[in-house]
Coordinates of C-alpha atoms in Angstrom, one line a residue:
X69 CA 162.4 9.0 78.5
X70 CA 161.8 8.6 75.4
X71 CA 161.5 12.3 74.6
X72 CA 165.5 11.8 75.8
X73 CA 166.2 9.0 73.8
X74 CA 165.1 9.9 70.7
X75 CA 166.3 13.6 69.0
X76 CA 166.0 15.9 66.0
X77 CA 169.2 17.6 63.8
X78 CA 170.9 19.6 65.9
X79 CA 168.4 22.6 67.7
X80 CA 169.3 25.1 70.4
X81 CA 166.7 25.6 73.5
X82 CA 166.5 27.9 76.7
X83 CA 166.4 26.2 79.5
X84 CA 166.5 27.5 83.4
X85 CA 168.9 25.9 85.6
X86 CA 167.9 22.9 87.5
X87 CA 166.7 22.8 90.7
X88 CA 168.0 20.0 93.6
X89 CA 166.9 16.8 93.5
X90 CA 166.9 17.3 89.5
X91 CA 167.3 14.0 87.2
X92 CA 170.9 13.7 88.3
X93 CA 170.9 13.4 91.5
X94 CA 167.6 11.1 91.5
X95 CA 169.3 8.6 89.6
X96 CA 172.3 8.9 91.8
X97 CA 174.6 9.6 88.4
X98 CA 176.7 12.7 87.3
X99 CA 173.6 13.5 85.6
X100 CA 174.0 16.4 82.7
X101 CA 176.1 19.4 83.0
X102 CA 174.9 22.3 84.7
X103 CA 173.3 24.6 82.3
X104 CA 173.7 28.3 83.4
X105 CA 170.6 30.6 83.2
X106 CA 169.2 31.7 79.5
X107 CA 172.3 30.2 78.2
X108 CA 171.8 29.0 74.9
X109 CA 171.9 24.3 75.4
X110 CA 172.8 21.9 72.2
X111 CA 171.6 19.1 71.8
X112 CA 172.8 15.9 69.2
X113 CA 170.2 13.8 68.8
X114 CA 169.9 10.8 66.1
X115 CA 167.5 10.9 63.2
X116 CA 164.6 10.1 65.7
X117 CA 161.7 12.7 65.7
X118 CA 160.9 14.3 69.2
X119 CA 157.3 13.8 69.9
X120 CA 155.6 17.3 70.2
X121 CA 154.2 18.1 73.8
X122 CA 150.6 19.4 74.1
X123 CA 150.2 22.7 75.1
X124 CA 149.4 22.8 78.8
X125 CA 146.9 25.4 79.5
X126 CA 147.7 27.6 82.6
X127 CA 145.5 29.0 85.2
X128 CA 147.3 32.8 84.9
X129 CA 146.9 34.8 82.2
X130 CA 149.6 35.6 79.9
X131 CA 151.3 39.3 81.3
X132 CA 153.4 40.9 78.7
X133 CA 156.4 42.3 80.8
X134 CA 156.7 46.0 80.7
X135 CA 160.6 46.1 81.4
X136 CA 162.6 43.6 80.0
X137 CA 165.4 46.0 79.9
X138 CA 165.2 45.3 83.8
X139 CA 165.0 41.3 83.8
X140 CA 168.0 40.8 82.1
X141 CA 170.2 37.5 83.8
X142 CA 173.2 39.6 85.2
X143 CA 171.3 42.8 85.1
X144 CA 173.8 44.3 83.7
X145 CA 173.2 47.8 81.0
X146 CA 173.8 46.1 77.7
X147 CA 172.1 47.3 75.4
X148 CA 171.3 45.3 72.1
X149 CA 169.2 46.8 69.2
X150 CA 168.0 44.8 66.1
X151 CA 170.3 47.1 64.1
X152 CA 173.5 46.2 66.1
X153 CA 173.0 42.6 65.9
X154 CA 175.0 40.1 68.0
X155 CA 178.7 40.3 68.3
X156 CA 181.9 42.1 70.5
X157 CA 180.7 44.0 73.7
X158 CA 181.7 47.9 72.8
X159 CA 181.6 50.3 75.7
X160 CA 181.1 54.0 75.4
X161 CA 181.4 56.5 78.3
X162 CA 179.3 59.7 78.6
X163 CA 181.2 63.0 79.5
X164 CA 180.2 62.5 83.0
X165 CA 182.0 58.9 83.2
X166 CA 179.3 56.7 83.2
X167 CA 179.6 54.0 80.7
X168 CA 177.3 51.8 78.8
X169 CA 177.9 48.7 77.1
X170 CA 176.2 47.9 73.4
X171 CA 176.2 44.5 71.5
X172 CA 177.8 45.7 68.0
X173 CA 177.8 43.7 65.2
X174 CA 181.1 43.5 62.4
X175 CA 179.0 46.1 60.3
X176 CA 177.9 48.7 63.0
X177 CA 178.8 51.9 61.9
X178 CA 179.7 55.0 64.5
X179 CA 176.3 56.7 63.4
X180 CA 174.0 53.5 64.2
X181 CA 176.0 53.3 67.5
X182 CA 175.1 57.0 67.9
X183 CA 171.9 56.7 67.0
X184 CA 171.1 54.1 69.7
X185 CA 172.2 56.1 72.5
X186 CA 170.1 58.9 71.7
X187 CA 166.9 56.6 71.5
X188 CA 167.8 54.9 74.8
X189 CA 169.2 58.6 76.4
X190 CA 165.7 60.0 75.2
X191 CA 168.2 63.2 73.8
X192 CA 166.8 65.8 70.7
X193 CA 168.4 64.0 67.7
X194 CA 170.1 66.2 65.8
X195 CA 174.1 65.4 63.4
X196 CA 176.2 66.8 65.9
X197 CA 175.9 63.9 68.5
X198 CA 179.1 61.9 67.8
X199 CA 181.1 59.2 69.1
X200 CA 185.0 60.2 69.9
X201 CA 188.1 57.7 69.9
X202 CA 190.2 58.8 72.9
X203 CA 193.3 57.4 73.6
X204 CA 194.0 58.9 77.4
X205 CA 197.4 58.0 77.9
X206 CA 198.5 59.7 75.3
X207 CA 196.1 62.9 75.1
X208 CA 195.0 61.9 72.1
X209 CA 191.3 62.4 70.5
X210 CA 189.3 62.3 67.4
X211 CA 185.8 61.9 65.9
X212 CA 184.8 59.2 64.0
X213 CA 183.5 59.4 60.9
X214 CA 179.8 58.4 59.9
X215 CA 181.0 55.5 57.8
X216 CA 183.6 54.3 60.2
X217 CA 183.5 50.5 61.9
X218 CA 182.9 50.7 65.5
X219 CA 184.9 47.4 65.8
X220 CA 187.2 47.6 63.5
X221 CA 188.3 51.0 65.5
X222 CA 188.4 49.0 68.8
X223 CA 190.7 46.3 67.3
X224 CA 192.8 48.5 66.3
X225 CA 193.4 49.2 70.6
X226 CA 196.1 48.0 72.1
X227 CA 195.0 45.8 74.8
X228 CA 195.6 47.0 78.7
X229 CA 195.5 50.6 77.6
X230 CA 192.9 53.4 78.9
X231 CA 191.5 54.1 75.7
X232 CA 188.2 54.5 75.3
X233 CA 184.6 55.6 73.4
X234 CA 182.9 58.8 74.8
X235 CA 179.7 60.2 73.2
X236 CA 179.0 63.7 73.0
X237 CA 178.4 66.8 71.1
X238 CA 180.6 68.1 68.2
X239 CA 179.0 71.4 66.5
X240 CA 182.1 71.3 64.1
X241 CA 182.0 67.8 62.4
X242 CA 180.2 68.9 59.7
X243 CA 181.1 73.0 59.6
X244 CA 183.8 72.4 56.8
X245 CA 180.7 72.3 54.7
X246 CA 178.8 75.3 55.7
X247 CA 181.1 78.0 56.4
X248 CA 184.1 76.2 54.3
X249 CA 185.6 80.2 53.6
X250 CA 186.6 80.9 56.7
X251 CA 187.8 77.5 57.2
X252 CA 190.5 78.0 54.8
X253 CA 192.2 81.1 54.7
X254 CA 193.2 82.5 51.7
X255 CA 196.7 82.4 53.1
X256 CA 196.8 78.9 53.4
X257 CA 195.0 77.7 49.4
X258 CA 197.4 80.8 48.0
X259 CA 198.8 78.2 45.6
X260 CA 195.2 77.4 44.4
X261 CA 194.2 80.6 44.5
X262 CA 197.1 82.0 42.3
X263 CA 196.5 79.1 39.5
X264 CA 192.4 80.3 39.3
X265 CA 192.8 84.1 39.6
X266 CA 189.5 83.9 37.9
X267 CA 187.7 82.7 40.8
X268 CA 186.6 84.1 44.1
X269 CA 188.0 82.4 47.2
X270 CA 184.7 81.2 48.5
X271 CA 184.0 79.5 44.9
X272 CA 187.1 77.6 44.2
X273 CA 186.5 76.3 47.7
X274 CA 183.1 75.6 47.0
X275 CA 183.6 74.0 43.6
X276 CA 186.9 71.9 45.5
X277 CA 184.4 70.5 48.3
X278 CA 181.5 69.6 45.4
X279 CA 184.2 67.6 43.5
X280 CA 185.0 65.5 47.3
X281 CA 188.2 67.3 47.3
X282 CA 190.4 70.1 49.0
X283 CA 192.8 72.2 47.8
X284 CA 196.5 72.2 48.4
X285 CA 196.5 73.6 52.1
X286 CA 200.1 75.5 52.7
X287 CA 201.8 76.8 55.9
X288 CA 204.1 76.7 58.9
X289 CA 204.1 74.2 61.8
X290 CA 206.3 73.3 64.3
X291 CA 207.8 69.4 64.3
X292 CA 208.7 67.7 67.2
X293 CA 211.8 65.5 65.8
X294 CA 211.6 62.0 66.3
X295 CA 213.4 60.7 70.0
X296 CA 213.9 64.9 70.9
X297 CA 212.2 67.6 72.7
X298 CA 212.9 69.9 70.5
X299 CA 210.5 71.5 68.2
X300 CA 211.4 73.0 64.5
X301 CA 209.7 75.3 62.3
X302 CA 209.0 74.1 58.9
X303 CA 206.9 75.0 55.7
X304 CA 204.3 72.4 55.2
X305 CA 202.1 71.3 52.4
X306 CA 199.1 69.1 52.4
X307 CA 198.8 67.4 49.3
X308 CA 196.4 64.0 47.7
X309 CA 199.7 62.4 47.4
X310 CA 200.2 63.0 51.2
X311 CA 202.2 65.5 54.1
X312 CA 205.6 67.1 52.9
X313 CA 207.7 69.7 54.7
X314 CA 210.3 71.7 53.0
X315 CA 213.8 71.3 54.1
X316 CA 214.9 75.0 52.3
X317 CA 212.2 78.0 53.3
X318 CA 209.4 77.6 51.7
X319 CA 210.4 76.0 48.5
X320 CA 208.4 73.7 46.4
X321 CA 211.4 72.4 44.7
X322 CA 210.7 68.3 44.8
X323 CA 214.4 68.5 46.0
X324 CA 213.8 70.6 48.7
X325 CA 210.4 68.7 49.6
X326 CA 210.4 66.2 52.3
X327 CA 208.1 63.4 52.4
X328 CA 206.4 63.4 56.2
X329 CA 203.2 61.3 56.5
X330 CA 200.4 59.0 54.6
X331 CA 197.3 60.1 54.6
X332 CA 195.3 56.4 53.4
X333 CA 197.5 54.4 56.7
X334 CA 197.1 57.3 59.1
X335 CA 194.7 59.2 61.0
X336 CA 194.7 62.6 62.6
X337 CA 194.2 63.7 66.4
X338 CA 193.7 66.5 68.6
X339 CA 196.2 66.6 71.2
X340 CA 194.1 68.0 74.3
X341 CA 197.1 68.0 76.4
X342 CA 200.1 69.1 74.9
X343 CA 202.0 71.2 76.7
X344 CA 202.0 68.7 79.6
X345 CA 202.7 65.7 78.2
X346 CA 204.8 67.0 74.8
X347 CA 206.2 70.4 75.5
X348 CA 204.0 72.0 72.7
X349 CA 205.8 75.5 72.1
X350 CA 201.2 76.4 71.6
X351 CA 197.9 75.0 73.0
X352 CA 196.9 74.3 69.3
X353 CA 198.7 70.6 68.7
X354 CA 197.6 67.9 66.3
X355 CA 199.0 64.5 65.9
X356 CA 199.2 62.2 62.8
X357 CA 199.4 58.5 64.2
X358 CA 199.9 55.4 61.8
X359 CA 197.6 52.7 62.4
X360 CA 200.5 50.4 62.8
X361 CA 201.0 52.5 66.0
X362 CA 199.2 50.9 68.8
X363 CA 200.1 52.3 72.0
X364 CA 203.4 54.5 72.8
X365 CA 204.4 57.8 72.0
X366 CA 207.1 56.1 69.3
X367 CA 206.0 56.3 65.9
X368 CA 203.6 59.6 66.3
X369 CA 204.2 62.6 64.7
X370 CA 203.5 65.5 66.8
X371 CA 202.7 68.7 64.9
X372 CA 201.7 72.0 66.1
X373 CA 200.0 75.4 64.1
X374 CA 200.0 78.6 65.8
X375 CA 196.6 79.8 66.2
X376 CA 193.1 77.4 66.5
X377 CA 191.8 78.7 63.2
X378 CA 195.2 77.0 61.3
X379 CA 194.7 73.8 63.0
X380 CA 190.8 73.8 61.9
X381 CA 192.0 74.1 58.6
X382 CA 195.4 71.2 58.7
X383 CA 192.6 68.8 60.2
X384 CA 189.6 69.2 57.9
X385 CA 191.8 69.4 54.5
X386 CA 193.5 65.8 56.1
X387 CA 189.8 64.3 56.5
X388 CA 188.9 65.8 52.7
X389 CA 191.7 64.4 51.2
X390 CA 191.6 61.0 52.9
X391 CA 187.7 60.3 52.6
X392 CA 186.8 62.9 50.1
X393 CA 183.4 62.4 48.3
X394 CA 182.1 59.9 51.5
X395 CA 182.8 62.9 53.5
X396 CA 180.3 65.0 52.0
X397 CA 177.7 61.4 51.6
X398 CA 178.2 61.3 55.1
X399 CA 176.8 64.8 55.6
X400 CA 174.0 64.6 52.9
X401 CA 172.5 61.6 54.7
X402 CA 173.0 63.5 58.4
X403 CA 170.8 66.2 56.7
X404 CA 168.1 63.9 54.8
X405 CA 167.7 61.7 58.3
X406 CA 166.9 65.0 60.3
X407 CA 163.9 65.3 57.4
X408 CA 162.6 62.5 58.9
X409 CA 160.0 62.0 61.4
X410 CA 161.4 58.6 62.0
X411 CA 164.6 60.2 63.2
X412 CA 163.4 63.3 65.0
X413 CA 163.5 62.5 69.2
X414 CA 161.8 64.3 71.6
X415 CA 160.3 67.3 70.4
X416 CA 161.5 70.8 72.3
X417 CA 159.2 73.4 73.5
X418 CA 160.7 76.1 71.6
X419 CA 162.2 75.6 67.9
X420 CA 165.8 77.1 67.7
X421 CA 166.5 76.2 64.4
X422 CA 167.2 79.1 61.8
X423 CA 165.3 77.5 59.2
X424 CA 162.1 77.6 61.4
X425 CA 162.5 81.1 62.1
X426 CA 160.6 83.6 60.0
X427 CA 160.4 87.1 60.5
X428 CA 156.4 88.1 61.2
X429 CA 154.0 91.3 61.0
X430 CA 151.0 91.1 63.7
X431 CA 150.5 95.0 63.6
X432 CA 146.9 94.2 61.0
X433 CA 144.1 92.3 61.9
X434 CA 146.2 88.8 60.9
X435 CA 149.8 87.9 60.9
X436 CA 151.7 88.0 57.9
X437 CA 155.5 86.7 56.6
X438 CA 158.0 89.4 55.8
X439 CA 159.7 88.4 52.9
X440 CA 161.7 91.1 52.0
X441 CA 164.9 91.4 53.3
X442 CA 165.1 94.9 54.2
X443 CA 161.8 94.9 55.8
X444 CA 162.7 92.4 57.9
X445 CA 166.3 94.4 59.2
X446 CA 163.5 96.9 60.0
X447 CA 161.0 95.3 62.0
X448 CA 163.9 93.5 63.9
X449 CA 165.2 97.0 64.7
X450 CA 162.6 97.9 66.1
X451 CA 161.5 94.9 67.8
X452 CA 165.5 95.6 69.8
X453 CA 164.7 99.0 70.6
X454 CA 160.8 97.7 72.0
X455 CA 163.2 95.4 73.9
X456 CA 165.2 98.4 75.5
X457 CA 162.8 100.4 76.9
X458 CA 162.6 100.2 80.5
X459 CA 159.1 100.7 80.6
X460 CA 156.5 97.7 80.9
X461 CA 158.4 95.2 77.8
X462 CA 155.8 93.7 75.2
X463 CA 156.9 89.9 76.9
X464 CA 156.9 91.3 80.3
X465 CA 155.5 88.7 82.4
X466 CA 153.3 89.7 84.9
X467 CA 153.9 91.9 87.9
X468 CA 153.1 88.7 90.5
X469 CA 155.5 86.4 88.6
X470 CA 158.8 88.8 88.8
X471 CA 159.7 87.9 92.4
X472 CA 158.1 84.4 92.4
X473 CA 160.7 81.9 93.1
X474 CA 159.3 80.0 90.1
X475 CA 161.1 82.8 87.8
X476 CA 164.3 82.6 89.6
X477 CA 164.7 79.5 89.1
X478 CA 162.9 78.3 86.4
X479 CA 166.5 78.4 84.1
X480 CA 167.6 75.5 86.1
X481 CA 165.4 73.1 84.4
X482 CA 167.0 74.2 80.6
X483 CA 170.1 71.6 79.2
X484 CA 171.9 75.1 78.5
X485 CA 172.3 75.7 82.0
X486 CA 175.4 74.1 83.7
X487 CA 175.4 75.6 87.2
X488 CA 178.4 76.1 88.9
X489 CA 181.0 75.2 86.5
X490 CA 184.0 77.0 86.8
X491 CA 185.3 79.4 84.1
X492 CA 187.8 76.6 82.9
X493 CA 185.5 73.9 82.7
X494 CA 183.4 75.8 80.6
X495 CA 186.4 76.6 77.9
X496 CA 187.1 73.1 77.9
X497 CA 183.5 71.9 77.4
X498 CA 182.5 74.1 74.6
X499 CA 186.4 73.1 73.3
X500 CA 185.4 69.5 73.3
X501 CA 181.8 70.5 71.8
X502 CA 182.9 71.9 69.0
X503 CA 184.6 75.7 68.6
X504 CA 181.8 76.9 65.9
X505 CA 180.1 80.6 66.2
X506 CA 177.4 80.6 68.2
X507 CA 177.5 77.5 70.6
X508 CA 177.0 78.5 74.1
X509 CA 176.4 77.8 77.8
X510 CA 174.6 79.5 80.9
X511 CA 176.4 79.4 84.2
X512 CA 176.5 80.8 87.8
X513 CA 178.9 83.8 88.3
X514 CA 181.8 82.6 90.8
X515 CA 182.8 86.2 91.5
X516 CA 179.1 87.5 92.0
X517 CA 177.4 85.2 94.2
X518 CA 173.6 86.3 92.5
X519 CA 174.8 86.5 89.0
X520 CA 175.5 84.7 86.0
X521 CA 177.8 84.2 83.0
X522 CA 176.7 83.5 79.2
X523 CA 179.9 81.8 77.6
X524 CA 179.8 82.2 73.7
X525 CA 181.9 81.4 70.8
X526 CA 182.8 83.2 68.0
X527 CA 185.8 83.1 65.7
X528 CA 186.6 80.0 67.7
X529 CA 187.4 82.4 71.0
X530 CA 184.9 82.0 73.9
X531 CA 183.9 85.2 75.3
X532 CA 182.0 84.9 78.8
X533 CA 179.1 88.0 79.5
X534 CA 178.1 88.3 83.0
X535 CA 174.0 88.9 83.5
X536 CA 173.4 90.7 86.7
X537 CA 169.7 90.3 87.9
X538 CA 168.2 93.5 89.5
X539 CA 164.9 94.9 90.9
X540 CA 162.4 98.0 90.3
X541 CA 159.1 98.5 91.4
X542 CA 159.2 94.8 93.2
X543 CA 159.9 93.5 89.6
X544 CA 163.1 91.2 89.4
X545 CA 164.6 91.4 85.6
X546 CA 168.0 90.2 84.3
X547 CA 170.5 92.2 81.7
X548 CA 173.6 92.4 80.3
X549 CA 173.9 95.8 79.4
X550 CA 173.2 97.6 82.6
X551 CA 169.2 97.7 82.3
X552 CA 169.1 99.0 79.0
X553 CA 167.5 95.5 77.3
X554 CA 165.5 93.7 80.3
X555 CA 164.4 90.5 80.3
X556 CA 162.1 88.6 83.2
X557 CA 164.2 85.4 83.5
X558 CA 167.3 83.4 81.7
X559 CA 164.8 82.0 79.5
X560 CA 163.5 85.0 78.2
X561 CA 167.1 86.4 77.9
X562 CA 168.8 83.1 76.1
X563 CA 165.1 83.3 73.5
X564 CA 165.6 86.6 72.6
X565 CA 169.2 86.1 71.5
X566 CA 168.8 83.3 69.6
X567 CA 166.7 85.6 67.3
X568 CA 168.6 88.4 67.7
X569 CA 171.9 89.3 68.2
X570 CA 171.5 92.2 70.6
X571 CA 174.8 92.9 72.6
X572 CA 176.1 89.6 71.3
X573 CA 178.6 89.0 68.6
X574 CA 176.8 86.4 67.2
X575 CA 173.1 84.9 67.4
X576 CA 172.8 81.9 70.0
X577 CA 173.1 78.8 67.8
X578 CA 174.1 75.6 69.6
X579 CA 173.9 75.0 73.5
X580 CA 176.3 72.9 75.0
X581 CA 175.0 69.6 77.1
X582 CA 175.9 66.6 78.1
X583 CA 173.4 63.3 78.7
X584 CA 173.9 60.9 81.5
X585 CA 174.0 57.6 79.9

């Protein structure tokens, strides 16, 4: 009682919810309010001191619990992480559907949310995870930037709408920075081009994205006018100032220039259904959408380019020019955390990276590094032809292993390997994933019940090769090129062409997955 009576400055316990025939209902009064289970109870005491209780020594021994994830009150998937903090509830949905909810604090940045789901998802940590803003109801999508609020984004919602987080793969968030020449054409930075004739195209792009900027990006697009169907053709140029259209040709005449969008209040979608829902005249639509636009089609401005590779370039000179030098921060830091052993998740069996790659000579007594570059074009020459003969192959497995259902199957345990998705899933997925040379997926064949498909990209086109497995001598091997290069299973085939090219356009780079959260 007097324990009761007397109290401290304001404190907050924990307390469990009381059981019948508690203090209230013993004294036959209303008793205190019901206090709901691990919810936080304040109490206002007066200036009197609570005596302190003596420990009371228990006959079990303490048992740290091994899953508090699981003894949560509503046993619900929140996750919280010291580097969240407290604050709103933000819920992000995996490609599959499922959705998790996070604790996010003011601060929390689209990277810290990202990397949090790849610690709890147990996923390889690499940059291209990322967390996309998709507004359903209007086919809308982007990716957020490194640097950008996680709430302040979700504010921004209009409430009642489908819009929502997803987390996935994007292979092109940071490309403008590696292959940045073929991301702008020279067609489209003529201007730029024409005013530093004493520069190479590759380095007045380079020396453009060093400074944090982008040059003036130039070309036609069709415009959807405002309250109308109907699309126009127009000459557009992207400038620091912001969007302008030319209302004469192609004219740069500040008469002739129309001013058509702000870069600082706006930001700048993929529109993933446009024929559909707009009446794109192409497949290749982008949308600039003011922030003071919260839900409706009203107030967009619906563009659309001709080909994929003039959209890359619209989008990333928008995101230079309205973030600039953070942009490339952003990307530096990606790099410098995937230096880190902090950072690096579970490690794979096999390293796919280029920079761990090194071309080797085991024909002596030791190994050696080839370090000259014509050497190694040699030796990996010859390593394809080795690969082509249709004798016994250097990493032949052996003869008992070829028609083991073990090697059959064994490609079904690899995150490359999406089973039976069909042929339009698959240009949609590696779409979503990021439409960068050399991402790719393994899938079962629909038309050939025992075969199946590598889907590629390169030059942002997805090209599908269909591996037909066959048998000689009781051996089972898979090609692509009608038994001239033989491989023993889908592992062995998708290895060898991430080191060489082979048939391939392009090396194997990035393979497309998707974690359940």
């Amino acid at each position: 009682d007097n324990a009761m009576e007397g109290g401290a400055q304001q404190s907050s316990l924990w307390e469990p919810p009381e059981q019948d025939g508690g203090p209230g209902e013993r004294d036959g009064g209303e008793g205190p309010p019901e206090v709901k289970r691990s919810q936080p109870l304040f109490i206002h005491g007066s200036s009197r001191q609570l005596p302190q209780e003596e420990p009371r020594a228990s006959s079990l021994p303490s048992i740290p619990n091994p899953f508090p994830e699981l003894c949560s009150p509503s046993n619900s998937p929140i996750l919280s992480s010291p580097a969240l903090g407290q604050g709103p509830v933000v819920k992000v949905f995996g490609e599959d559907g499922a959705c998790r909810s996070l604790e996010a604090s003011a601060g929390t940045t689209a990277r810290q949310l990202c990397e949090t789901l790849v610690r709890r998802t147990r996923a390889l940590h690499d940059h291209s995870w990322a967390l996309v803003e998709l507004h359903q109801h209007l086919a809308l999508e982007r990716c957020l930037e490194d640097h950008e609020s996680v709430v302040e984004v979700q504010s921004s919602w209009a409430p009642g709408t489908d819009s929502r987080f997803v987390f996935r793969k994007n292979f092109a968030k940071y490309e403008l920075f590696k292959s940045n020449a073929s991301l702008f054409p020279e067609v489209m930075v003529s201007s730029c081009l024409e005013a530093n004739k004493s520069m190479a195209h590759s380095e007045l792009i380079q020396n453009f994205l060093n400074s944090g900027s982008c040059p003036e990006v130039q070309g036609f697009l069709q415009l959807r006018e405002a309250g109308r169907k109907v699309w126009k053709r127009f000459h557009f140029s992207l400038r620091r100032s912001g969007l302008y259209y030319s209302t004469k040709g192609t004219s740069k005449d500040p008469r002739h220039l129309q001013y058509f969008a702000d870069l600082t209040e706006s930001n700048i979608y993929y529109v993933t259904q446009g024929k559909k829902l707009y009446g794109t005249p192409t497949e290749f639509g982008f949308c600039i959408k003011p922030h003071k636009v919260r839900s409706g089609v009203k107030g967009l401005k619906l563009l659309c380019s001709e080909d994929e590779q003039s959209r890359s370039c619209w989008m990333a000179a928008f995101r230079l020019f309205k973030y600039g030098m953070q942009l490339y921060r952003n990307y530096q830091q990606a790099q410098a955390r995937l230096s880190q052993p902090s950072w690096i998740g579970p490690t794979p069996l096999r390293s796919v990276s280029d920079n761990a790659l090194v071309a080797m000579d085991f024909s002596g007594c030791t190994g050696r590094v080839i370090e000259n570059p014509s050497e190694v074009l040699t030796a990996a020459l010859e390593e394809a032809q080795a690969w082509r003969k249709k004798t016994t192959h250097r990493y032949s497995l052996p003869a008992a292993c070829h028609s083991s259902p073990l090697s059959a199957a064994i490609h079904r345990t690899q995150p490359w390997f999406h089973g039976r998705i069909s042929r339009e899933d698959t240009q949609q997925l590696i779409g979503r994933q990021g439409l960068v040379d050399g991402v790719f997926l393994v899938r079962e064949s629909q038309r050939n019940p025992k075969g199946f498909v590598l889907s590629l990209c390169h030059l942002q086109r997805i090209k599908h090769y269909l591996i037909l497995p066959s048998e000689e001598e009781g051996r089972l091997y898979f090609t692509m090129d009608d038994g001239q290069t033989r491989f023993a299973d889908l592992i062995q085939l998708v290895e060898f062409h991430q080191i060489n090219r082979g048939i391939l356009p392009c090396k194997l780079r990035h393979y497309c997955t998707c974690v359940a959260l």
